[in-house]
């Protein structure tokens, strides 16, 4: 009987331990916030590419232009939701297409990455 109680107790402890180690609550997507502090870039456009597509896009030997994952129009604060975690390439263009900039950035699960367009530079601030 003592052996049976010991086995039952061990099974109970094992089931509690295994259920508490679940990774189901892990958030695998994050958000991007683009802040624009230059009037020239307000109403400009943005494109988001994967890291590899971004490197291909800026390479002079590229034979094709990759399609962007997301694109749109810039405002004072532009929010892009539910990007998978990983490294991305952001390209922004001024509203008259005379200026452009780009940056590689990372998305982390459950977090918001903040990028700011300041004085013809793009800076990742968070």
PDB file of C-alpha atoms in Angstrom:
ATOM      1  CA  UNK A   1       0.000   0.000   0.000  1.00  0.00           C
ATOM      2  CA  UNK A   2       2.881   2.333   0.788  1.00  0.00           C
ATOM      3  CA  UNK A   3       4.358   1.723  -2.678  1.00  0.00           C
ATOM      4  CA  UNK A   4       0.999   2.530  -4.287  1.00  0.00           C
ATOM      5  CA  UNK A   5       0.780   5.864  -2.401  1.00  0.00           C
ATOM      6  CA  UNK A   6       4.345   6.718  -3.379  1.00  0.00           C
ATOM      7  CA  UNK A   7       3.639   6.007  -7.072  1.00  0.00           C
ATOM      8  CA  UNK A   8       0.409   8.010  -6.922  1.00  0.00           C
ATOM      9  CA  UNK A   9       2.215  10.968  -5.299  1.00  0.00           C
ATOM     10  CA  UNK A  10       4.994  10.841  -7.927  1.00  0.00           C
ATOM     11  CA  UNK A  11       2.432  10.799 -10.761  1.00  0.00           C
ATOM     12  CA  UNK A  12       0.637  13.780  -9.220  1.00  0.00           C
ATOM     13  CA  UNK A  13       3.881  15.762  -8.928  1.00  0.00           C
ATOM     14  CA  UNK A  14       4.865  14.862 -12.491  1.00  0.00           C
ATOM     15  CA  UNK A  15       1.514  16.015 -13.889  1.00  0.00           C
ATOM     16  CA  UNK A  16       1.718  19.344 -12.026  1.00  0.00           C
ATOM     17  CA  UNK A  17       5.290  19.885 -13.220  1.00  0.00           C
ATOM     18  CA  UNK A  18       4.492  19.074 -16.854  1.00  0.00           C
ATOM     19  CA  UNK A  19       1.426  21.304 -17.027  1.00  0.00           C
ATOM     20  CA  UNK A  20       3.282  24.287 -15.567  1.00  0.00           C
ATOM     21  CA  UNK A  21       5.969  24.092 -18.282  1.00  0.00           C
ATOM     22  CA  UNK A  22       3.585  24.803 -21.133  1.00  0.00           C
ATOM     23  CA  UNK A  23       4.761  27.265 -23.829  1.00  0.00           C
ATOM     24  CA  UNK A  24       1.232  27.941 -25.081  1.00  0.00           C
ATOM     25  CA  UNK A  25       1.224  31.449 -23.613  1.00  0.00           C
ATOM     26  CA  UNK A  26       4.332  32.523 -25.522  1.00  0.00           C
ATOM     27  CA  UNK A  27       3.634  35.487 -27.833  1.00  0.00           C
ATOM     28  CA  UNK A  28       5.418  35.124 -31.166  1.00  0.00           C
ATOM     29  CA  UNK A  29       4.346  38.399 -32.752  1.00  0.00           C
ATOM     30  CA  UNK A  30       5.282  41.988 -32.030  1.00  0.00           C
ATOM     31  CA  UNK A  31       4.375  45.457 -33.222  1.00  0.00           C
ATOM     32  CA  UNK A  32       6.172  48.316 -34.938  1.00  0.00           C
ATOM     33  CA  UNK A  33       5.599  52.014 -34.310  1.00  0.00           C
ATOM     34  CA  UNK A  34       7.068  54.532 -36.780  1.00  0.00           C
ATOM     35  CA  UNK A  35       7.244  58.114 -35.479  1.00  0.00           C
ATOM     36  CA  UNK A  36       7.773  60.891 -38.026  1.00  0.00           C
ATOM     37  CA  UNK A  37       9.170  64.246 -36.862  1.00  0.00           C
ATOM     38  CA  UNK A  38       9.844  65.779 -40.277  1.00  0.00           C
ATOM     39  CA  UNK A  39       7.095  67.436 -42.326  1.00  0.00           C
ATOM     40  CA  UNK A  40       8.771  66.230 -45.536  1.00  0.00           C
ATOM     41  CA  UNK A  41       8.061  62.599 -44.551  1.00  0.00           C
ATOM     42  CA  UNK A  42       4.458  63.130 -43.385  1.00  0.00           C
ATOM     43  CA  UNK A  43       2.194  61.536 -46.018  1.00  0.00           C
ATOM     44  CA  UNK A  44       5.273  59.769 -47.396  1.00  0.00           C
ATOM     45  CA  UNK A  45       5.302  55.997 -47.810  1.00  0.00           C
ATOM     46  CA  UNK A  46       6.882  53.001 -46.107  1.00  0.00           C
ATOM     47  CA  UNK A  47       7.657  49.426 -47.158  1.00  0.00           C
ATOM     48  CA  UNK A  48       8.591  46.542 -44.855  1.00  0.00           C
ATOM     49  CA  UNK A  49      10.609  43.632 -46.235  1.00  0.00           C
ATOM     50  CA  UNK A  50      12.125  40.516 -44.724  1.00  0.00           C
ATOM     51  CA  UNK A  51      15.819  40.854 -43.933  1.00  0.00           C
ATOM     52  CA  UNK A  52      16.903  38.827 -46.974  1.00  0.00           C
ATOM     53  CA  UNK A  53      14.621  40.758 -49.315  1.00  0.00           C
ATOM     54  CA  UNK A  54      15.984  44.008 -47.875  1.00  0.00           C
ATOM     55  CA  UNK A  55      19.564  42.994 -48.535  1.00  0.00           C
ATOM     56  CA  UNK A  56      18.587  41.978 -52.074  1.00  0.00           C
ATOM     57  CA  UNK A  57      16.819  45.310 -52.564  1.00  0.00           C
ATOM     58  CA  UNK A  58      19.901  47.388 -51.707  1.00  0.00           C
ATOM     59  CA  UNK A  59      22.293  45.121 -53.607  1.00  0.00           C
ATOM     60  CA  UNK A  60      23.425  46.470 -56.953  1.00  0.00           C
ATOM     61  CA  UNK A  61      23.490  42.958 -58.387  1.00  0.00           C
ATOM     62  CA  UNK A  62      19.803  42.233 -57.763  1.00  0.00           C
ATOM     63  CA  UNK A  63      17.968  40.803 -60.748  1.00  0.00           C
ATOM     64  CA  UNK A  64      14.526  41.363 -59.249  1.00  0.00           C
ATOM     65  CA  UNK A  65      12.804  43.710 -56.842  1.00  0.00           C
ATOM     66  CA  UNK A  66      11.249  41.805 -53.936  1.00  0.00           C
ATOM     67  CA  UNK A  67       7.639  42.432 -52.927  1.00  0.00           C
ATOM     68  CA  UNK A  68       7.105  44.117 -49.573  1.00  0.00           C
ATOM     69  CA  UNK A  69       5.315  42.382 -46.706  1.00  0.00           C
ATOM     70  CA  UNK A  70       3.517  45.542 -45.653  1.00  0.00           C
ATOM     71  CA  UNK A  71       3.328  49.047 -47.055  1.00  0.00           C
ATOM     72  CA  UNK A  72       1.390  52.212 -46.444  1.00  0.00           C
ATOM     73  CA  UNK A  73       1.344  55.945 -45.865  1.00  0.00           C
ATOM     74  CA  UNK A  74       3.253  57.591 -43.021  1.00  0.00           C
ATOM     75  CA  UNK A  75       1.574  59.766 -40.406  1.00  0.00           C
ATOM     76  CA  UNK A  76       2.901  61.331 -37.182  1.00  0.00           C
ATOM     77  CA  UNK A  77       2.621  57.887 -35.593  1.00  0.00           C
ATOM     78  CA  UNK A  78       2.120  54.801 -37.762  1.00  0.00           C
ATOM     79  CA  UNK A  79       1.423  51.464 -36.068  1.00  0.00           C
ATOM     80  CA  UNK A  80       1.943  48.096 -37.724  1.00  0.00           C
ATOM     81  CA  UNK A  81       0.588  45.150 -35.753  1.00  0.00           C
ATOM     82  CA  UNK A  82       1.292  41.408 -35.595  1.00  0.00           C
ATOM     83  CA  UNK A  83       4.663  41.069 -37.299  1.00  0.00           C
ATOM     84  CA  UNK A  84       6.315  37.720 -36.642  1.00  0.00           C
ATOM     85  CA  UNK A  85       9.463  37.902 -34.541  1.00  0.00           C
ATOM     86  CA  UNK A  86      12.625  38.321 -36.588  1.00  0.00           C
ATOM     87  CA  UNK A  87      14.686  40.889 -38.478  1.00  0.00           C
ATOM     88  CA  UNK A  88      13.086  43.189 -41.037  1.00  0.00           C
ATOM     89  CA  UNK A  89      14.098  45.979 -43.411  1.00  0.00           C
ATOM     90  CA  UNK A  90      12.144  49.262 -43.390  1.00  0.00           C
ATOM     91  CA  UNK A  91      12.298  51.710 -46.275  1.00  0.00           C
ATOM     92  CA  UNK A  92      10.671  55.155 -45.976  1.00  0.00           C
ATOM     93  CA  UNK A  93      10.237  57.756 -48.704  1.00  0.00           C
ATOM     94  CA  UNK A  94       9.336  61.434 -48.437  1.00  0.00           C
ATOM     95  CA  UNK A  95       6.007  62.575 -49.839  1.00  0.00           C
ATOM     96  CA  UNK A  96       7.679  64.029 -52.937  1.00  0.00           C
ATOM     97  CA  UNK A  97       9.988  60.964 -53.339  1.00  0.00           C
ATOM     98  CA  UNK A  98      13.132  63.116 -53.210  1.00  0.00           C
ATOM     99  CA  UNK A  99      14.441  61.590 -49.965  1.00  0.00           C
ATOM    100  CA  UNK A 100      14.469  58.049 -48.691  1.00  0.00           C
ATOM    101  CA  UNK A 101      16.010  56.096 -45.866  1.00  0.00           C
ATOM    102  CA  UNK A 102      16.181  52.539 -44.639  1.00  0.00           C
ATOM    103  CA  UNK A 103      17.017  50.589 -41.499  1.00  0.00           C
ATOM    104  CA  UNK A 104      17.190  46.974 -40.359  1.00  0.00           C
ATOM    105  CA  UNK A 105      15.235  46.348 -37.161  1.00  0.00           C
ATOM    106  CA  UNK A 106      14.113  43.438 -35.004  1.00  0.00           C
ATOM    107  CA  UNK A 107      10.671  42.443 -33.803  1.00  0.00           C
ATOM    108  CA  UNK A 108      10.526  40.628 -30.477  1.00  0.00           C
ATOM    109  CA  UNK A 109       7.485  38.645 -29.350  1.00  0.00           C
ATOM    110  CA  UNK A 110       5.059  40.605 -27.206  1.00  0.00           C
ATOM    111  CA  UNK A 111       6.959  43.892 -27.604  1.00  0.00           C
ATOM    112  CA  UNK A 112       6.677  47.067 -29.659  1.00  0.00           C
ATOM    113  CA  UNK A 113       9.713  48.293 -31.600  1.00  0.00           C
ATOM    114  CA  UNK A 114       9.768  52.082 -32.020  1.00  0.00           C
ATOM    115  CA  UNK A 115      11.539  53.692 -34.971  1.00  0.00           C
ATOM    116  CA  UNK A 116      11.787  57.434 -35.409  1.00  0.00           C
ATOM    117  CA  UNK A 117      12.455  59.408 -38.590  1.00  0.00           C
ATOM    118  CA  UNK A 118      14.510  62.436 -37.497  1.00  0.00           C
ATOM    119  CA  UNK A 119      16.514  64.881 -39.585  1.00  0.00           C
ATOM    120  CA  UNK A 120      16.873  62.588 -42.637  1.00  0.00           C
ATOM    121  CA  UNK A 121      17.934  59.703 -40.406  1.00  0.00           C
ATOM    122  CA  UNK A 122      16.008  56.682 -39.217  1.00  0.00           C
ATOM    123  CA  UNK A 123      16.712  55.713 -35.629  1.00  0.00           C
ATOM    124  CA  UNK A 124      15.520  52.681 -33.689  1.00  0.00           C
ATOM    125  CA  UNK A 125      14.788  54.047 -30.226  1.00  0.00           C
ATOM    126  CA  UNK A 126      13.155  51.116 -28.414  1.00  0.00           C
TER     127      UNK A 126
END
